[in-house]
Amino acid sequence: SQKKLAALARRHNVWLLAGSLFLRRRQDHKLVNRGVLFAPDGQIIATYDKIHMFDANVGDGQRYCESDSFAAGTTPVIADIGDIQLGMSICYDLRFAHLYRQLARDGAHILTVPAAFTAVSGAAHWHVLLRARAIETGCYVIAPAQCGTHSDGRQTYGHAVIISPWGEILAEADDGDGMITAKIDLAKITAARRAIPSLAS
């Protein structure tokens, strides 16, 4: 899968975030939930192993215990993509504000949150949490999201969004497959952080 994704990045000359892939670590053979960022030349320039395991009961009849099968990551990751510093995270990480504050204080301009939120928790919390992370950090938030019913019966919420540093939803996908875009203006990050300098304290 990584070879195919690298080829796609090269073919279209784009930065490509694959978030996330289930991979086995070489050192101890444990599974990890890993985000992988490919450069336009197809090279992997950053990887991030999900830190917060999804062990929860959201009331949809499914049991979620990610820690039964996966090893948690330990290190926040910021990728350098030219003039932009990209803070990487995955799904359930979204509920842990301290991670995003650290990424922002370490220089992140954009926070990425690829996710497969459940239909139940997504409807209740997805937009609220993403907007909060943008507002708290003065960062753009880009959150691609899986949607629909999966082979095991699990339902995911979808609604991929791009959010401004002021917490405005700049673009949102409808239910079902789709693609969204938005213009990124780094000056808006500076303006948001000057207006509300909460990262300084």
mmCIF file of C-alpha atoms in Angstrom:
data_model
loop_
_atom_site.group_PDB
_atom_site.id
_atom_site.type_symbol
_atom_site.label_atom_id
_atom_site.label_comp_id
_atom_site.label_asym_id
_atom_site.label_seq_id
_atom_site.Cartn_x
_atom_site.Cartn_y
_atom_site.Cartn_z
ATOM 1 C CA SER A 1 0.000 0.000 0.000
ATOM 2 C CA GLN A 2 2.851 2.404 0.751
ATOM 3 C CA LYS A 3 4.377 1.808 -2.688
ATOM 4 C CA LYS A 4 1.029 2.545 -4.350
ATOM 5 C CA LEU A 5 0.562 5.706 -2.288
ATOM 6 C CA ALA A 6 4.097 6.866 -3.103
ATOM 7 C CA ALA A 7 3.360 6.345 -6.792
ATOM 8 C CA LEU A 8 0.168 8.423 -6.496
ATOM 9 C CA ALA A 9 2.067 11.275 -4.844
ATOM 10 C CA ARG A 10 4.653 11.214 -7.662
ATOM 11 C CA ARG A 11 2.072 10.937 -10.437
ATOM 12 C CA HIS A 12 0.062 13.922 -9.216
ATOM 13 C CA ASN A 13 3.018 15.879 -7.764
ATOM 14 C CA VAL A 14 1.279 16.389 -4.404
ATOM 15 C CA TRP A 15 1.885 16.033 -0.708
ATOM 16 C CA LEU A 16 -0.135 12.973 0.315
ATOM 17 C CA LEU A 17 -1.117 12.130 3.891
ATOM 18 C CA ALA A 18 -2.136 8.519 4.377
ATOM 19 C CA GLY A 19 -3.792 8.491 7.717
ATOM 20 C CA SER A 20 -3.822 5.917 8.861
ATOM 21 C CA LEU A 21 -2.206 2.601 8.003
ATOM 22 C CA PHE A 22 -2.137 -0.456 10.242
ATOM 23 C CA LEU A 23 1.495 -1.588 10.260
ATOM 24 C CA ARG A 24 3.674 -3.938 12.277
ATOM 25 C CA ARG A 25 6.748 -2.463 13.966
ATOM 26 C CA ARG A 26 9.978 -4.208 13.053
ATOM 27 C CA GLN A 27 11.559 -3.934 16.489
ATOM 28 C CA ASP A 28 8.855 -5.756 18.470
ATOM 29 C CA HIS A 29 6.278 -6.880 15.845
ATOM 30 C CA LYS A 30 3.455 -4.955 17.542
ATOM 31 C CA LEU A 31 0.756 -3.292 15.426
ATOM 32 C CA VAL A 32 0.655 0.489 15.216
ATOM 33 C CA ASN A 33 -1.906 2.908 13.809
ATOM 34 C CA ARG A 34 0.422 5.075 11.702
ATOM 35 C CA GLY A 35 0.006 8.240 9.688
ATOM 36 C CA VAL A 36 2.404 8.466 6.749
ATOM 37 C CA LEU A 37 3.214 11.664 4.825
ATOM 38 C CA PHE A 38 4.545 11.358 1.280
ATOM 39 C CA ALA A 39 6.353 14.183 -0.517
ATOM 40 C CA PRO A 40 5.607 15.032 -4.181
ATOM 41 C CA ASP A 41 8.566 12.855 -5.204
ATOM 42 C CA GLY A 42 7.011 9.860 -3.405
ATOM 43 C CA GLN A 43 9.446 9.821 -0.510
ATOM 44 C CA ILE A 44 8.122 9.291 3.016
ATOM 45 C CA ILE A 45 9.089 12.410 4.948
ATOM 46 C CA ALA A 46 7.237 11.819 8.226
ATOM 47 C CA THR A 47 5.411 9.119 10.139
ATOM 48 C CA TYR A 48 3.307 9.399 13.268
ATOM 49 C CA ASP A 49 2.097 6.561 15.496
ATOM 50 C CA LYS A 50 -1.237 7.314 17.166
ATOM 51 C CA ILE A 51 -0.663 8.123 20.827
ATOM 52 C CA HIS A 52 -4.155 7.781 22.312
ATOM 53 C CA MET A 53 -5.826 4.394 21.975
ATOM 54 C CA PHE A 54 -9.572 4.302 21.355
ATOM 55 C CA ASP A 55 -10.878 2.320 24.321
ATOM 56 C CA ALA A 56 -14.462 3.511 24.641
ATOM 57 C CA ASN A 57 -18.148 2.607 24.720
ATOM 58 C CA VAL A 58 -20.098 5.167 22.697
ATOM 59 C CA GLY A 59 -23.447 3.402 22.899
ATOM 60 C CA ASP A 60 -23.682 2.034 19.360
ATOM 61 C CA GLY A 61 -23.569 -1.647 20.297
ATOM 62 C CA GLN A 62 -19.898 -2.045 19.361
ATOM 63 C CA ARG A 63 -16.960 -2.647 21.722
ATOM 64 C CA TYR A 64 -13.916 -0.502 21.034
ATOM 65 C CA CYS A 65 -10.619 -1.463 22.674
ATOM 66 C CA GLU A 66 -7.795 -0.431 20.377
ATOM 67 C CA SER A 67 -5.198 -1.125 23.038
ATOM 68 C CA ASP A 68 -5.994 -4.863 22.797
ATOM 69 C CA SER A 69 -4.337 -4.989 19.380
ATOM 70 C CA PHE A 70 -2.189 -1.875 18.979
ATOM 71 C CA ALA A 71 0.819 -0.307 20.650
ATOM 72 C CA ALA A 72 0.484 3.400 21.418
ATOM 73 C CA GLY A 73 2.914 5.905 19.982
ATOM 74 C CA THR A 74 4.834 8.192 22.299
ATOM 75 C CA THR A 75 6.066 11.135 20.231
ATOM 76 C CA PRO A 76 4.219 14.111 18.679
ATOM 77 C CA VAL A 77 5.317 14.752 15.089
ATOM 78 C CA ILE A 78 5.588 17.933 13.017
ATOM 79 C CA ALA A 79 6.440 17.584 9.324
ATOM 80 C CA ASP A 80 8.144 20.326 7.320
ATOM 81 C CA ILE A 81 6.391 20.836 3.963
ATOM 82 C CA GLY A 82 8.138 23.943 2.714
ATOM 83 C CA ASP A 83 6.805 27.083 4.377
ATOM 84 C CA ILE A 84 4.262 25.076 6.371
ATOM 85 C CA GLN A 85 4.735 23.022 9.508
ATOM 86 C CA LEU A 86 2.206 20.181 9.631
ATOM 87 C CA GLY A 87 1.213 18.703 12.997
ATOM 88 C CA MET A 88 0.123 15.082 12.680
ATOM 89 C CA SER A 89 -2.528 13.274 14.718
ATOM 90 C CA ILE A 90 -5.097 10.508 14.245
ATOM 91 C CA CYS A 91 -8.773 10.230 15.181
ATOM 92 C CA TYR A 92 -9.144 9.694 18.976
ATOM 93 C CA ASP A 93 -6.165 12.007 19.588
ATOM 94 C CA LEU A 94 -8.667 14.796 18.892
ATOM 95 C CA ARG A 95 -10.040 14.481 22.435
ATOM 96 C CA PHE A 96 -6.691 15.361 24.030
ATOM 97 C CA ALA A 97 -6.203 19.111 23.756
ATOM 98 C CA HIS A 98 -2.719 19.082 25.294
ATOM 99 C CA LEU A 99 -1.329 17.258 22.233
ATOM 100 C CA TYR A 100 -2.478 20.022 19.881
ATOM 101 C CA ARG A 101 -1.293 22.769 22.190
ATOM 102 C CA GLN A 102 2.154 21.165 22.198
ATOM 103 C CA LEU A 103 2.147 20.854 18.395
ATOM 104 C CA ALA A 104 1.165 24.519 18.026
ATOM 105 C CA ARG A 105 3.758 25.707 20.535
ATOM 106 C CA ASP A 106 6.367 23.638 18.690
ATOM 107 C CA GLY A 107 5.571 25.500 15.468
ATOM 108 C CA ALA A 108 2.673 23.751 13.728
ATOM 109 C CA HIS A 109 0.612 25.876 11.312
ATOM 110 C CA ILE A 110 -1.792 23.130 10.253
ATOM 111 C CA LEU A 111 -3.127 20.256 12.355
ATOM 112 C CA THR A 112 -4.181 17.108 10.509
ATOM 113 C CA VAL A 113 -6.799 14.796 12.014
ATOM 114 C CA PRO A 114 -7.587 11.867 9.683
ATOM 115 C CA ALA A 115 -10.363 9.973 11.441
ATOM 116 C CA ALA A 116 -13.003 7.283 11.483
ATOM 117 C CA PHE A 117 -15.281 8.724 14.181
ATOM 118 C CA THR A 118 -18.261 6.541 14.976
ATOM 119 C CA ALA A 119 -21.612 7.765 13.681
ATOM 120 C CA VAL A 120 -22.830 8.314 17.267
ATOM 121 C CA SER A 121 -19.836 10.206 18.656
ATOM 122 C CA GLY A 122 -19.241 12.014 15.374
ATOM 123 C CA ALA A 123 -22.718 13.509 15.268
ATOM 124 C CA ALA A 124 -22.300 14.760 18.831
ATOM 125 C CA HIS A 125 -18.647 15.801 19.011
ATOM 126 C CA TRP A 126 -16.829 15.956 15.632
ATOM 127 C CA HIS A 127 -17.395 19.595 14.666
ATOM 128 C CA VAL A 128 -17.216 20.912 18.226
ATOM 129 C CA LEU A 129 -13.867 19.290 18.999
ATOM 130 C CA LEU A 130 -12.257 20.204 15.672
ATOM 131 C CA ARG A 131 -13.322 23.832 15.933
ATOM 132 C CA ALA A 132 -12.071 23.936 19.532
ATOM 133 C CA ARG A 133 -8.642 22.621 18.516
ATOM 134 C CA ALA A 134 -8.402 25.298 15.802
ATOM 135 C CA ILE A 135 -9.482 28.084 18.156
ATOM 136 C CA GLU A 136 -7.233 26.960 21.026
ATOM 137 C CA THR A 137 -4.128 26.777 18.841
ATOM 138 C CA GLY A 138 -4.702 29.384 16.129
ATOM 139 C CA CYS A 139 -3.996 26.660 13.569
ATOM 140 C CA TYR A 140 -5.778 25.494 10.469
ATOM 141 C CA VAL A 141 -7.305 22.052 10.961
ATOM 142 C CA ILE A 142 -7.621 19.589 8.098
ATOM 143 C CA ALA A 143 -9.697 16.550 9.016
ATOM 144 C CA PRO A 144 -10.371 13.895 6.370
ATOM 145 C CA ALA A 145 -12.911 11.356 7.579
ATOM 146 C CA GLN A 146 -14.222 7.900 6.742
ATOM 147 C CA CYS A 147 -17.963 7.536 6.301
ATOM 148 C CA GLY A 148 -20.548 4.846 5.788
ATOM 149 C CA THR A 149 -21.066 1.282 7.000
ATOM 150 C CA HIS A 150 -17.986 -0.941 7.244
ATOM 151 C CA SER A 151 -17.783 -4.700 6.695
ATOM 152 C CA ASP A 152 -18.044 -5.393 10.438
ATOM 153 C CA GLY A 153 -21.244 -3.329 10.722
ATOM 154 C CA ARG A 154 -19.491 -0.337 12.281
ATOM 155 C CA GLN A 155 -20.779 3.024 11.047
ATOM 156 C CA THR A 156 -18.555 6.079 10.724
ATOM 157 C CA TYR A 157 -19.634 9.690 10.592
ATOM 158 C CA GLY A 158 -17.637 11.251 7.765
ATOM 159 C CA HIS A 159 -18.050 15.024 7.278
ATOM 160 C CA ALA A 160 -14.441 15.819 6.388
ATOM 161 C CA VAL A 161 -13.742 19.471 7.171
ATOM 162 C CA ILE A 162 -11.178 22.233 6.819
ATOM 163 C CA ILE A 163 -11.291 24.827 9.607
ATOM 164 C CA SER A 164 -9.646 28.250 9.893
ATOM 165 C CA PRO A 165 -7.501 29.429 12.833
ATOM 166 C CA TRP A 166 -10.541 31.435 13.975
ATOM 167 C CA GLY A 167 -12.664 28.297 14.132
ATOM 168 C CA GLU A 168 -14.654 28.871 10.936
ATOM 169 C CA ILE A 169 -15.584 25.859 8.815
ATOM 170 C CA LEU A 170 -14.111 26.740 5.415
ATOM 171 C CA ALA A 171 -15.183 23.550 3.648
ATOM 172 C CA GLU A 172 -17.138 20.439 4.588
ATOM 173 C CA ALA A 173 -17.852 17.229 2.712
ATOM 174 C CA ASP A 174 -21.384 15.951 2.339
ATOM 175 C CA ASP A 175 -22.355 12.451 3.423
ATOM 176 C CA GLY A 176 -20.653 9.949 1.157
ATOM 177 C CA ASP A 177 -17.468 10.139 -0.884
ATOM 178 C CA GLY A 178 -16.183 13.530 -1.895
ATOM 179 C CA MET A 179 -13.353 16.026 -1.998
ATOM 180 C CA ILE A 180 -13.033 19.475 -0.437
ATOM 181 C CA THR A 181 -10.500 22.291 -0.779
ATOM 182 C CA ALA A 182 -9.810 25.602 0.908
ATOM 183 C CA LYS A 183 -7.232 28.359 0.586
ATOM 184 C CA ILE A 184 -4.584 28.428 3.326
ATOM 185 C CA ASP A 185 -3.379 31.911 4.323
ATOM 186 C CA LEU A 186 -0.571 31.798 6.887
ATOM 187 C CA ALA A 187 -1.236 35.436 7.803
ATOM 188 C CA LYS A 188 -4.525 34.337 9.353
ATOM 189 C CA ILE A 189 -2.612 32.146 11.797
ATOM 190 C CA THR A 190 -0.564 35.133 12.951
ATOM 191 C CA ALA A 191 -3.680 37.291 13.215
ATOM 192 C CA ALA A 192 -5.590 34.730 15.289
ATOM 193 C CA ARG A 193 -2.694 34.225 17.686
ATOM 194 C CA ARG A 194 -2.164 37.968 18.120
ATOM 195 C CA ALA A 195 -5.859 38.506 18.771
ATOM 196 C CA ILE A 196 -5.983 35.769 21.430
ATOM 197 C CA PRO A 197 -2.425 34.989 22.604
ATOM 198 C CA SER A 198 -3.341 31.933 24.682
ATOM 199 C CA LEU A 199 -0.347 29.904 23.461
ATOM 200 C CA ALA A 200 1.974 32.368 25.184
ATOM 201 C CA SER A 201 0.743 31.477 28.673
#
